[in-house]
Coordinates of C-alpha atoms and ligand atoms in Angstrom, one line a residue:
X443 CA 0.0 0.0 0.0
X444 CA 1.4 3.3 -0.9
X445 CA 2.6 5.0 2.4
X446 CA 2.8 8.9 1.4
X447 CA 0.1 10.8 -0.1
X448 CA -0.3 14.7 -0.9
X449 CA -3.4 16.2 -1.6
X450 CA -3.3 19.6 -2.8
X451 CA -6.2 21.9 -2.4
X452 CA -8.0 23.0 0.6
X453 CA -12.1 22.5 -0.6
X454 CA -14.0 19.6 -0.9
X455 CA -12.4 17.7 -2.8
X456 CA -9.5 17.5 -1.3
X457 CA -11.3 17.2 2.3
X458 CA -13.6 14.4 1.1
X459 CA -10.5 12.2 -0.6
X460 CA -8.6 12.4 2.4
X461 CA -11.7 11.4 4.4
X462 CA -12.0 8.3 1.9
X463 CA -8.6 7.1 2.0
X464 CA -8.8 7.1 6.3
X465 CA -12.5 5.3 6.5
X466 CA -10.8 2.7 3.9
X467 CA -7.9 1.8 5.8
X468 CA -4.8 4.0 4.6
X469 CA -1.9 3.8 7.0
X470 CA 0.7 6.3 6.3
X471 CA 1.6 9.6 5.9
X472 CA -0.9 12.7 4.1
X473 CA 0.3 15.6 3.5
X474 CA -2.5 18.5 2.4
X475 CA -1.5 21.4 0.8
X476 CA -3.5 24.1 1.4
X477 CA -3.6 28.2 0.3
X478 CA -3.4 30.8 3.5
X479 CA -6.8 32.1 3.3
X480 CA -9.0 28.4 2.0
X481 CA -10.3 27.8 5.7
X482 CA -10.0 24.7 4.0
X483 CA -13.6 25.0 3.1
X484 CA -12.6 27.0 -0.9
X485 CA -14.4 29.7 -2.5
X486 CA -17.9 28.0 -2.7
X487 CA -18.6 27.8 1.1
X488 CA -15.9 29.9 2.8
X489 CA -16.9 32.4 5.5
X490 CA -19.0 34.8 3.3
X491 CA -21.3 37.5 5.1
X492 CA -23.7 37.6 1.9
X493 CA -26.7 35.5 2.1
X494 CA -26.1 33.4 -0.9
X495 CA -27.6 30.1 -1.0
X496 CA -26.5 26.5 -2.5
X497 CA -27.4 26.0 -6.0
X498 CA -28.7 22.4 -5.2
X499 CA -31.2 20.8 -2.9
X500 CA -30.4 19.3 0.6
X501 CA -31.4 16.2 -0.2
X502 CA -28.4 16.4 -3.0
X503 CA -25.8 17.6 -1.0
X504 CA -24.6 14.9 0.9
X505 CA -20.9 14.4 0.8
X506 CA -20.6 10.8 1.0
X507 CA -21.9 8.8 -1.8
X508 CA -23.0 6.2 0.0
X509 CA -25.0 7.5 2.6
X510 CA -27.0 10.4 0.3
X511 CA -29.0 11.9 3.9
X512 CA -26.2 12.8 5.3
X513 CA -26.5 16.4 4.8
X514 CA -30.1 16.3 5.5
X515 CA -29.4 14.5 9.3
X516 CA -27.2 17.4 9.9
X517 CA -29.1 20.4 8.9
X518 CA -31.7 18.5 11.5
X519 CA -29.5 18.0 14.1
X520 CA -28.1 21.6 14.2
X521 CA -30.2 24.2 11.6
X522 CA -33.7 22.2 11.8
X523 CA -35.6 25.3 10.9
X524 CA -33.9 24.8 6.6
X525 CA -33.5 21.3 7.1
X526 CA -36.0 20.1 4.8
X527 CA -34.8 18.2 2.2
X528 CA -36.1 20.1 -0.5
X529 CA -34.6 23.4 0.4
X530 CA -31.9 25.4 -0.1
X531 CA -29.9 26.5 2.7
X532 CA -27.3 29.1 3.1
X533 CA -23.8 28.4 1.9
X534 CA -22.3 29.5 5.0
X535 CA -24.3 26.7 6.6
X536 CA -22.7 23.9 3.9
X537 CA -19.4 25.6 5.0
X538 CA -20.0 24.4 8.7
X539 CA -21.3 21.0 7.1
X540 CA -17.7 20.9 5.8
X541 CA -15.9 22.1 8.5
X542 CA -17.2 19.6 10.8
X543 CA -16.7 16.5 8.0
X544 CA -12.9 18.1 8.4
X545 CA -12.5 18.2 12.3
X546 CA -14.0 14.9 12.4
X547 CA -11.3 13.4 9.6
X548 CA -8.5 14.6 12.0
X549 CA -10.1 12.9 15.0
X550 CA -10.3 9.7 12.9
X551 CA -7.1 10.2 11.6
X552 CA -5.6 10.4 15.0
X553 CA -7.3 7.4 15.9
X554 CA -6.1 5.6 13.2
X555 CA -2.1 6.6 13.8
X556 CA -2.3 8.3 10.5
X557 CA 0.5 11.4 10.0
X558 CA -1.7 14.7 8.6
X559 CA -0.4 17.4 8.4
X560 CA -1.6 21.0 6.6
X561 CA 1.2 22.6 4.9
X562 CA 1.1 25.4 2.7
X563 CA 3.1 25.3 0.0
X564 CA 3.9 22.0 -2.4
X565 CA 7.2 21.8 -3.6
X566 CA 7.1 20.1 -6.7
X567 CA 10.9 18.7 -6.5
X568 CA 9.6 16.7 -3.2
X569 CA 9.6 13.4 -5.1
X570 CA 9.4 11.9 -2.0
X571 CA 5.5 11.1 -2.5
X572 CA 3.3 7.7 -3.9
X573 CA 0.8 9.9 -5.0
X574 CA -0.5 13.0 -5.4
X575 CA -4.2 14.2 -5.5
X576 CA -4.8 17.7 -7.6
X577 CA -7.5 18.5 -6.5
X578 CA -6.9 22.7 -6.8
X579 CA -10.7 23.2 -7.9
X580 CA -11.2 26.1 -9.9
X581 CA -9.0 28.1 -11.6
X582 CA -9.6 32.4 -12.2
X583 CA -11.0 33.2 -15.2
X584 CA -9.1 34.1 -18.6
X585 CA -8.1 37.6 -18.6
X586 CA -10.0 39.4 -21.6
X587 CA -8.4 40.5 -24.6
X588 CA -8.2 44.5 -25.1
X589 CA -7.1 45.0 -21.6
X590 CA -3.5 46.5 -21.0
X591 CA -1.4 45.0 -18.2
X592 CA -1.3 48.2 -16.1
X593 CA -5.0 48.1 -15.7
X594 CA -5.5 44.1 -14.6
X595 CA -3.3 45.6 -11.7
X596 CA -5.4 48.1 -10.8
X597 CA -8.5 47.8 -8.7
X598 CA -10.3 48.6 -12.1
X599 CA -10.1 44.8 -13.2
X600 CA -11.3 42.4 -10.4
X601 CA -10.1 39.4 -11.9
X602 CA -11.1 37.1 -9.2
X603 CA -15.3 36.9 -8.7
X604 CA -15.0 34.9 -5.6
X605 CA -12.2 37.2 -4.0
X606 CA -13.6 41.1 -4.6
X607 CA -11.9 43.5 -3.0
X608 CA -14.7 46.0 -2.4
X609 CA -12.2 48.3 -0.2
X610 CA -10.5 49.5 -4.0
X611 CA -14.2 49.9 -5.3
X612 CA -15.8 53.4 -5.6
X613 CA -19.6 53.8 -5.3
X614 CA -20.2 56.6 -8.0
X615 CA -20.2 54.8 -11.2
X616 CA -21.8 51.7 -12.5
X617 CA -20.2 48.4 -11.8
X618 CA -19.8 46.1 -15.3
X619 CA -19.9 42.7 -14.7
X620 CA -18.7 40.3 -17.5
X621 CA -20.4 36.8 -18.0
X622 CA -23.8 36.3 -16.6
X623 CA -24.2 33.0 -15.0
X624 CA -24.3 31.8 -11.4
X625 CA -20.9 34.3 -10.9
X626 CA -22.8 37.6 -11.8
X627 CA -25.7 36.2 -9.3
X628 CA -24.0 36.1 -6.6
X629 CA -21.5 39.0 -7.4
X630 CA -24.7 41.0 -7.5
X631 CA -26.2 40.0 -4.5
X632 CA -22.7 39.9 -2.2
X633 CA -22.0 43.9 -3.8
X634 CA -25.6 44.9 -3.1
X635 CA -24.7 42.8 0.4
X636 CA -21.6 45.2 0.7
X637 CA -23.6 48.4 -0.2
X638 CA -22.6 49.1 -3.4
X639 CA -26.2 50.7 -4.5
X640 CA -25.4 51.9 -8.0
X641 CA -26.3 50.2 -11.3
X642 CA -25.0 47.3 -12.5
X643 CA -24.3 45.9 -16.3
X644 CA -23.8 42.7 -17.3
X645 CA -22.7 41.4 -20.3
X646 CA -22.5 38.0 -22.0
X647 CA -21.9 36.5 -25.5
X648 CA -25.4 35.0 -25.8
X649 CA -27.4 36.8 -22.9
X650 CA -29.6 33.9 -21.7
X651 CA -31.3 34.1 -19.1
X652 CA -31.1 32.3 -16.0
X653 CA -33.2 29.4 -15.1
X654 CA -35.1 29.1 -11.9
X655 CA -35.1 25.3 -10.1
X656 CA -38.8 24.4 -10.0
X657 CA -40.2 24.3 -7.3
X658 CA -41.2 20.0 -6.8
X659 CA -38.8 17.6 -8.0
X660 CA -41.0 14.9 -9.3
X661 CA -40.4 13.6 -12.9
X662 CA -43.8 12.2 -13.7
X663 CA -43.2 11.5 -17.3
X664 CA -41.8 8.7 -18.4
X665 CA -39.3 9.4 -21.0
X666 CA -37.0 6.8 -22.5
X667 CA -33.3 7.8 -23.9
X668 CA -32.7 7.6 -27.8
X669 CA -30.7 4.0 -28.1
X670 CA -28.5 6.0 -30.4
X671 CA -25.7 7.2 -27.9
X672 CA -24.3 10.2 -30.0
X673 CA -24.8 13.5 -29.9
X674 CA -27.2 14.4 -32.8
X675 CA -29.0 11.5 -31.5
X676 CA -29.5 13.4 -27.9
X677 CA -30.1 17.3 -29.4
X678 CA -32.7 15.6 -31.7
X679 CA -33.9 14.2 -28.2
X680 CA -33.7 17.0 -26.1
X681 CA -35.5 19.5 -28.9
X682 CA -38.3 16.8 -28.9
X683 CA -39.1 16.8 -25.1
X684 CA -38.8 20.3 -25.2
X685 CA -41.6 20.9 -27.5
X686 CA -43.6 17.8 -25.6
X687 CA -42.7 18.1 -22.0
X688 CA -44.3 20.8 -20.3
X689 CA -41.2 23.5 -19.0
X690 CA -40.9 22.1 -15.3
X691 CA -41.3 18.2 -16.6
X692 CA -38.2 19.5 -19.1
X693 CA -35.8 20.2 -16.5
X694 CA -36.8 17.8 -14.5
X695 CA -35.8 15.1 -17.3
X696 CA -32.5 17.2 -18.1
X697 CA -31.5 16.8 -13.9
X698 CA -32.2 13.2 -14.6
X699 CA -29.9 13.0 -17.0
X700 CA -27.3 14.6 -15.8
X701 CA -25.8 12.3 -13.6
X702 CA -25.1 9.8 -16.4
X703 CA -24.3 12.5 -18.8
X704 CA -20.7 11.9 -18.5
X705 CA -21.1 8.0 -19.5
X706 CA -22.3 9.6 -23.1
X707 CA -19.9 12.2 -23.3
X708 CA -17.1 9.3 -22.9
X709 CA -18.7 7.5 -25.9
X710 CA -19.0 10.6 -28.2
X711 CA -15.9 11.2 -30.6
X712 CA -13.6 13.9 -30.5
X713 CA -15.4 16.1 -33.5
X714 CA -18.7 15.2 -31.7
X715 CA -17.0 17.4 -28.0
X716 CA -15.6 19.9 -30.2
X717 CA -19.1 20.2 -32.0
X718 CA -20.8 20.1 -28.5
X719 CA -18.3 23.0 -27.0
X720 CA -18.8 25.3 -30.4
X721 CA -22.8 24.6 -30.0
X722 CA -24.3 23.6 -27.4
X723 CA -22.4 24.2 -24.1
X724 CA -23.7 27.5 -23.4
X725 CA -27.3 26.2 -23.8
X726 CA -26.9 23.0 -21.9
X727 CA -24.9 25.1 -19.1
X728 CA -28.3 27.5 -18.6
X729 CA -30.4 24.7 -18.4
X730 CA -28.5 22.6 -15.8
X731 CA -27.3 25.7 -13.8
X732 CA -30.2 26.9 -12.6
X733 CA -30.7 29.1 -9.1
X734 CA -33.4 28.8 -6.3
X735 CA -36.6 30.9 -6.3
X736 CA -36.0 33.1 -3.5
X737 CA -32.5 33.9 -5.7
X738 CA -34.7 34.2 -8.9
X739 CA -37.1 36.9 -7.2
X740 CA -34.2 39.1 -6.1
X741 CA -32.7 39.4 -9.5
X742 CA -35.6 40.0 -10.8
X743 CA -36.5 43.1 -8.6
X744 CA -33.0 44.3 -10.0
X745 CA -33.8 44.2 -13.2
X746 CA -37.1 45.3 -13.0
X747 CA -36.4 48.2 -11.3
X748 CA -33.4 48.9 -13.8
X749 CA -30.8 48.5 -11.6
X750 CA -29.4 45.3 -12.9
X751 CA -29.0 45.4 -17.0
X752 CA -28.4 42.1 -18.6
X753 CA -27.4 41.9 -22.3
X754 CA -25.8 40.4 -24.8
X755 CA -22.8 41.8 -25.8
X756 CA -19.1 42.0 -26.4
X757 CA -16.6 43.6 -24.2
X758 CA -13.8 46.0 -26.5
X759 CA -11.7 47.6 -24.3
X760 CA -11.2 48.6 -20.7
X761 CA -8.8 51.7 -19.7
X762 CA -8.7 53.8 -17.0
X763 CA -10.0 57.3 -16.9
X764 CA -8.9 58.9 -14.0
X765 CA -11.1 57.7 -11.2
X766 CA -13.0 55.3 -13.1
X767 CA -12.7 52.5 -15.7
X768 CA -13.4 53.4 -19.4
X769 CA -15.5 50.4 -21.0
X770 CA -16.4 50.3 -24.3
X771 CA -18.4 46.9 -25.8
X772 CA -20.8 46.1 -28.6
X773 CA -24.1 45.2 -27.7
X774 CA -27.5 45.2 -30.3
X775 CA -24.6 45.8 -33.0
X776 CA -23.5 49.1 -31.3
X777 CA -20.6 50.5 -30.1
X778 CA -21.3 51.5 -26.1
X779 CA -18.9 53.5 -24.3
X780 CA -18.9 54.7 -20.4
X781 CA -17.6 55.5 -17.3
X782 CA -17.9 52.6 -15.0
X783 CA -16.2 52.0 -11.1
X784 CA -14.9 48.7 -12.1
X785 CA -15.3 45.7 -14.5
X786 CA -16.0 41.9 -12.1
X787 CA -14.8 39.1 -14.3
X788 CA -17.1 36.4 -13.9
X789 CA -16.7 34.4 -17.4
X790 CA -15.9 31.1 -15.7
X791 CA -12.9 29.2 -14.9
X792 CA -9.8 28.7 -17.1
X793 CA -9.8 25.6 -18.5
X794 CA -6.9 25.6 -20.6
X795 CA -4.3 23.8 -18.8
X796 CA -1.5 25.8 -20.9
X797 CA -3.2 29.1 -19.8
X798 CA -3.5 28.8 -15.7
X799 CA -1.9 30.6 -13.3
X800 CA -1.7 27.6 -10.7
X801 CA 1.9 27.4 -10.0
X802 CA 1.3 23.9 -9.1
X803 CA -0.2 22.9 -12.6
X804 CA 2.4 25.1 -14.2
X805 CA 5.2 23.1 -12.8
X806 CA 3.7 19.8 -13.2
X807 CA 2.6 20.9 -16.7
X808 CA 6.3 21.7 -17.7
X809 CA 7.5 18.2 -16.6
X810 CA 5.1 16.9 -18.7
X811 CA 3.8 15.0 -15.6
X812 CA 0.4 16.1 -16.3
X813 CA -0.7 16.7 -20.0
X814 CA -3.8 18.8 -21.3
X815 CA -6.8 16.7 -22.8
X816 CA -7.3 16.6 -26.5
X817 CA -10.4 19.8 -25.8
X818 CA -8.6 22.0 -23.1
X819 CA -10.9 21.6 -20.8
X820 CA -8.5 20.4 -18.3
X821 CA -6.3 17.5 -17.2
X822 CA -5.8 14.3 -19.4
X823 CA -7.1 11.4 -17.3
X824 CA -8.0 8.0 -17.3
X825 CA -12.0 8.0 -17.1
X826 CA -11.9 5.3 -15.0
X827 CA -9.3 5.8 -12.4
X828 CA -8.6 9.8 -12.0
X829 CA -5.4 8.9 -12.8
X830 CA -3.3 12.1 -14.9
X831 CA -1.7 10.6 -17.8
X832 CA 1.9 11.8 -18.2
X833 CA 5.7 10.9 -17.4
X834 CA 5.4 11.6 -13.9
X835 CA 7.3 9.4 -11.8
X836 CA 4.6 9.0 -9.1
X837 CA 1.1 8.7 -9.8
X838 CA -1.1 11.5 -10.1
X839 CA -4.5 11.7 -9.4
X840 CA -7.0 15.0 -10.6
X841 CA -10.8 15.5 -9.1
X842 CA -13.2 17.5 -9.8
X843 CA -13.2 20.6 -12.7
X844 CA -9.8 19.5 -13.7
X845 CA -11.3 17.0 -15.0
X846 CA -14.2 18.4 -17.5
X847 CA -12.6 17.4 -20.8
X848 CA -12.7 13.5 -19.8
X849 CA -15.8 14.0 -17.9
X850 CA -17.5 17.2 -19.0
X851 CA -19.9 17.3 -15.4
X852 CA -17.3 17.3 -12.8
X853 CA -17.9 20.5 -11.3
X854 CA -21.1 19.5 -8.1
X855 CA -20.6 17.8 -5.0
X856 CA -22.7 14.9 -6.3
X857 CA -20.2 14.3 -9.0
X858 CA -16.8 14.9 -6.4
X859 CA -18.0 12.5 -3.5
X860 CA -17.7 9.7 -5.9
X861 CA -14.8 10.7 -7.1
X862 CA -13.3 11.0 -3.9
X863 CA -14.3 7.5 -3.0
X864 CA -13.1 6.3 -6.6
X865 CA -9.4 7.9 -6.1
X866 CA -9.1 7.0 -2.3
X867 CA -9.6 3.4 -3.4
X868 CA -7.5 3.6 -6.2
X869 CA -5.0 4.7 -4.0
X870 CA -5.3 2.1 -1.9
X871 CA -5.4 -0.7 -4.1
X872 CA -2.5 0.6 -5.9
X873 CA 1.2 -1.0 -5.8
Ligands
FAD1643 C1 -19.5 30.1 -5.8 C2 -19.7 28.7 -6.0 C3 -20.9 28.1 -5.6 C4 -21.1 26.7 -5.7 N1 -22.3 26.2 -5.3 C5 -22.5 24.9 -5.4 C6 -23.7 24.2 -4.9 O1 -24.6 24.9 -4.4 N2 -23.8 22.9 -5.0 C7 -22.8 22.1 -5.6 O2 -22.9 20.9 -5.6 N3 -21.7 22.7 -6.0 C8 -21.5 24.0 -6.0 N4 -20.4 24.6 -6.5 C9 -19.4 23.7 -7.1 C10 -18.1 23.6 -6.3 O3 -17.1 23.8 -7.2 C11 -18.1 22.3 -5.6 O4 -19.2 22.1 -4.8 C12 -16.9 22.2 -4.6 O5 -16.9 23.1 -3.6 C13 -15.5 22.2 -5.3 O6 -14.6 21.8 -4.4 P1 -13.1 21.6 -4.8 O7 -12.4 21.2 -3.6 O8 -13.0 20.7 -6.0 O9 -12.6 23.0 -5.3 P2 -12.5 24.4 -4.5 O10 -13.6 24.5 -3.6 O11 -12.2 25.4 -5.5 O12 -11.1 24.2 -3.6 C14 -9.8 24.1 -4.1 C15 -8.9 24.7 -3.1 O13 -7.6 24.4 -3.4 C16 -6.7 25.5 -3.2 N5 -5.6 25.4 -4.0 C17 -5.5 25.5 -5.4 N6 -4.3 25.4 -5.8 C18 -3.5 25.1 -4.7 C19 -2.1 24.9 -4.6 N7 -1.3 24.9 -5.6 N8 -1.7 24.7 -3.3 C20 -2.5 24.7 -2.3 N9 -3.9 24.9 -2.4 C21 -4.3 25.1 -3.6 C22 -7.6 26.7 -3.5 O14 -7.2 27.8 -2.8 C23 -9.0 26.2 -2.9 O15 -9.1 26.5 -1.6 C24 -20.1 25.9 -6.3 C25 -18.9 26.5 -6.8 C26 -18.7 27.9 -6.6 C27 -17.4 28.5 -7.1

């Protein structure tokens, strides 16, 4: 059995393998890398004053695969007033789920003679490991084009949407927010949470709205899959329902499929993912990110009430103009300029492995100990296993959003507690 694990990253993932490996009877050594400011909770569920609530149901969020009420039993224990398994309770509450699932691994860990130990940084040189879990979680979004270097310096670019440093923020102008997904949601409701009261605009390539969860979870329709496992095969499928399903039944049958979504994506061939990230990603990512109601009604008051603006568009340029940012984008097929306090980037992770800023995945990029996947959505890896592929003289396991290109949904806590359980095994069953 190997003796000396690292696991790098201080979120979930990393928690949850390391709780895997100890329940399954790892004896040894783990070291977990962890960032200064993770609380070892990352940017989903850290300490956050905004009232921002979990994307998913209760009932979803357990963080053991094989006992799915785990969450639930907790929230009843200790916040019985949310705990019903249909809602959705406050992130800062999941972050004390965490938190305990953490202080209760070092018990066990203790119990079991097992070395951890947090360190903070990972020195990639240190070959002295069997295996190392990535599990680093998401990386900051790409940095636009049209944007000098000076200016991402400056408090006039926030490049990271789960880190905003409202201190460098003025509250005359409007804020811009680019992308407009779950990101701009929250960024919208943690800056009105912060008291910034002046207008917001968000731009995004196709605009779409987003999608509210409905509110009962029943699928009553039965629906079979096409037998054809490729993609025009499922589009053809999914335009069909759409016209035949009535809109809640709809999204009920497309959070039914997700969860075996990544079997088809395995099967479909490379033009097929290409096709699908060209096509159909942006449309497949509104309808499967969706937000609570409560969430829903907020943003809508902003927008009614012309405080939030949410178009399509395309962002130019962004300099600075004395005290404010000059922004200039295309939206309706004209050219938009103005004064704003700031632009929030909130486009989505990096997924380009060549592109991020990770120091770890730099290094282990430049050894050629991990290798990109053939879409650059992340980390080359064995479906199967987790394992990286590479030349890397220990073996290397990724979890989580590193993994999209082999996976595509890898992103949700149902996805990452069976991949922590997969890896921890592997681990253990390795030579
Ligand atoms: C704002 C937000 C809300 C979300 N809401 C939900 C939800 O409601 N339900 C759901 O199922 N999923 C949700 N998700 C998805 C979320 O990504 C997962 O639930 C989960 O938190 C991801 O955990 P992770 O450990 O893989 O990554 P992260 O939580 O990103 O943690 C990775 C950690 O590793 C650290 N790290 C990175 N590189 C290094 C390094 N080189 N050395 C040391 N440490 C490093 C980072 O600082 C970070 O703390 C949300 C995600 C975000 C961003």
């Amino acid at each position: 059995m190997p003796k000396k694990i690292a696991v790098i990253g201080g979120g979930f993932s990393g928690t949850m393998v390391i709780r895997q490996l100890i329940v399954h009877g790892f004896k040894g050594t783990i070291h977990r890398f962890i960032q200064e400011n993770s609380e070892t909770l990352g940017p989903a569920y850290k300490n956050n004053s905004a009232p921002l609530l979990l994307n998913v149901r209760n009932q979803n969020m357990s963080a053991f695969p094989d006992d799915p009420s785990h969450f639930v039993r907790f929230l009843e224990a200790r916040y019985p007033e949310v705990a019903l398994p249909n809602n959705f309770v406050q992130r800062s509450i999941y972050g004390h789920y965490l938190k305990t699932i953490w202080d209760e691994t070092k018990d066990l860990s203790k119990k079991a003679e097992i070395q951890l130990q947090l360190v903070s940084t990972f020195q990639v040189d240190s070959e002295e490991y069997d295996a190392i879990v990535l599990a680093t979680g998401n990386e900051l979004p790409r940095i636009p084009s049209g944007i000098s270097e000076k200016v991402i310096t400056s408090p006039f670019y926030q490049g990271n949407p789960w880190e905003i440093d409202y201190n460098s923020m003025q509250h005359e102008h409007p804020i811009f927010i680019l992308g407009n997904g779950l990101t701009m949601v929250d960024t919208v409701l943690s800056l009105r949470h912060a008291g910034f009261k002046q207008k917001i605009v968000a731009i995004s390539t196709h605009g779409f709205n987003m999608l509210v969860h409905p509110e009962n979870e029943i699928l009553t329709e039965q629906v079979s899959l096409p037998v054809q496992q490729d993609l025009h095969s499922l589009v053809h499928f999914f335009n069909t329902q759409r016209k035949a399903l009535s809109h809640t039944q709809f999204l009920l049958l497309v959070d039914s499929f997700r969860p075996i979504f990544s079997t088809w994506w395995q099967r479909f061939s490379l033009e097929e993912k290409k096709l699908f990230l060209c096509k159909f990603r942006h449309v497949w990512g509104t309808i499967r990110h969706r937000i609570p109601a409560q969430i829903a009604q907020k943003i809508n008051e902003e927008r009614v009430s012309g405080q939030l603006v949410v178009q399509a568009g395309k962002l130019l340029t962004l300099e600075e103009n004395g005290p404010c940012a000059k922004i200039e984008y295309v939206s309706d097929n004209q050219v938009i300029n103005g004064d704003f306090a700031c632009l929030i980037n909130c486009t989505g992770p990096e997924t380009d492995l060549a592109k991020m800023t990770n120091p770890t995945i730099k290094e282990l990029l430049s050894r050629q100990w991990i290798l990109p996947d053939l879409i650059r959505q992340g980390i080359d890896i064995q479906a199967d296993t987790h394992l990286a592929h590479g030349n890397s003289p220990m073996k290397i396991y990724a979890i989580g959003n590193l993994c999209k290109g082999t996976l595509w949904e890898s992103t949700a806590v149902g996805e990452l507690r069976a991949q922590a359980k997969l890896i921890a095994k592997g681990i253990l069953e390795s030579k």
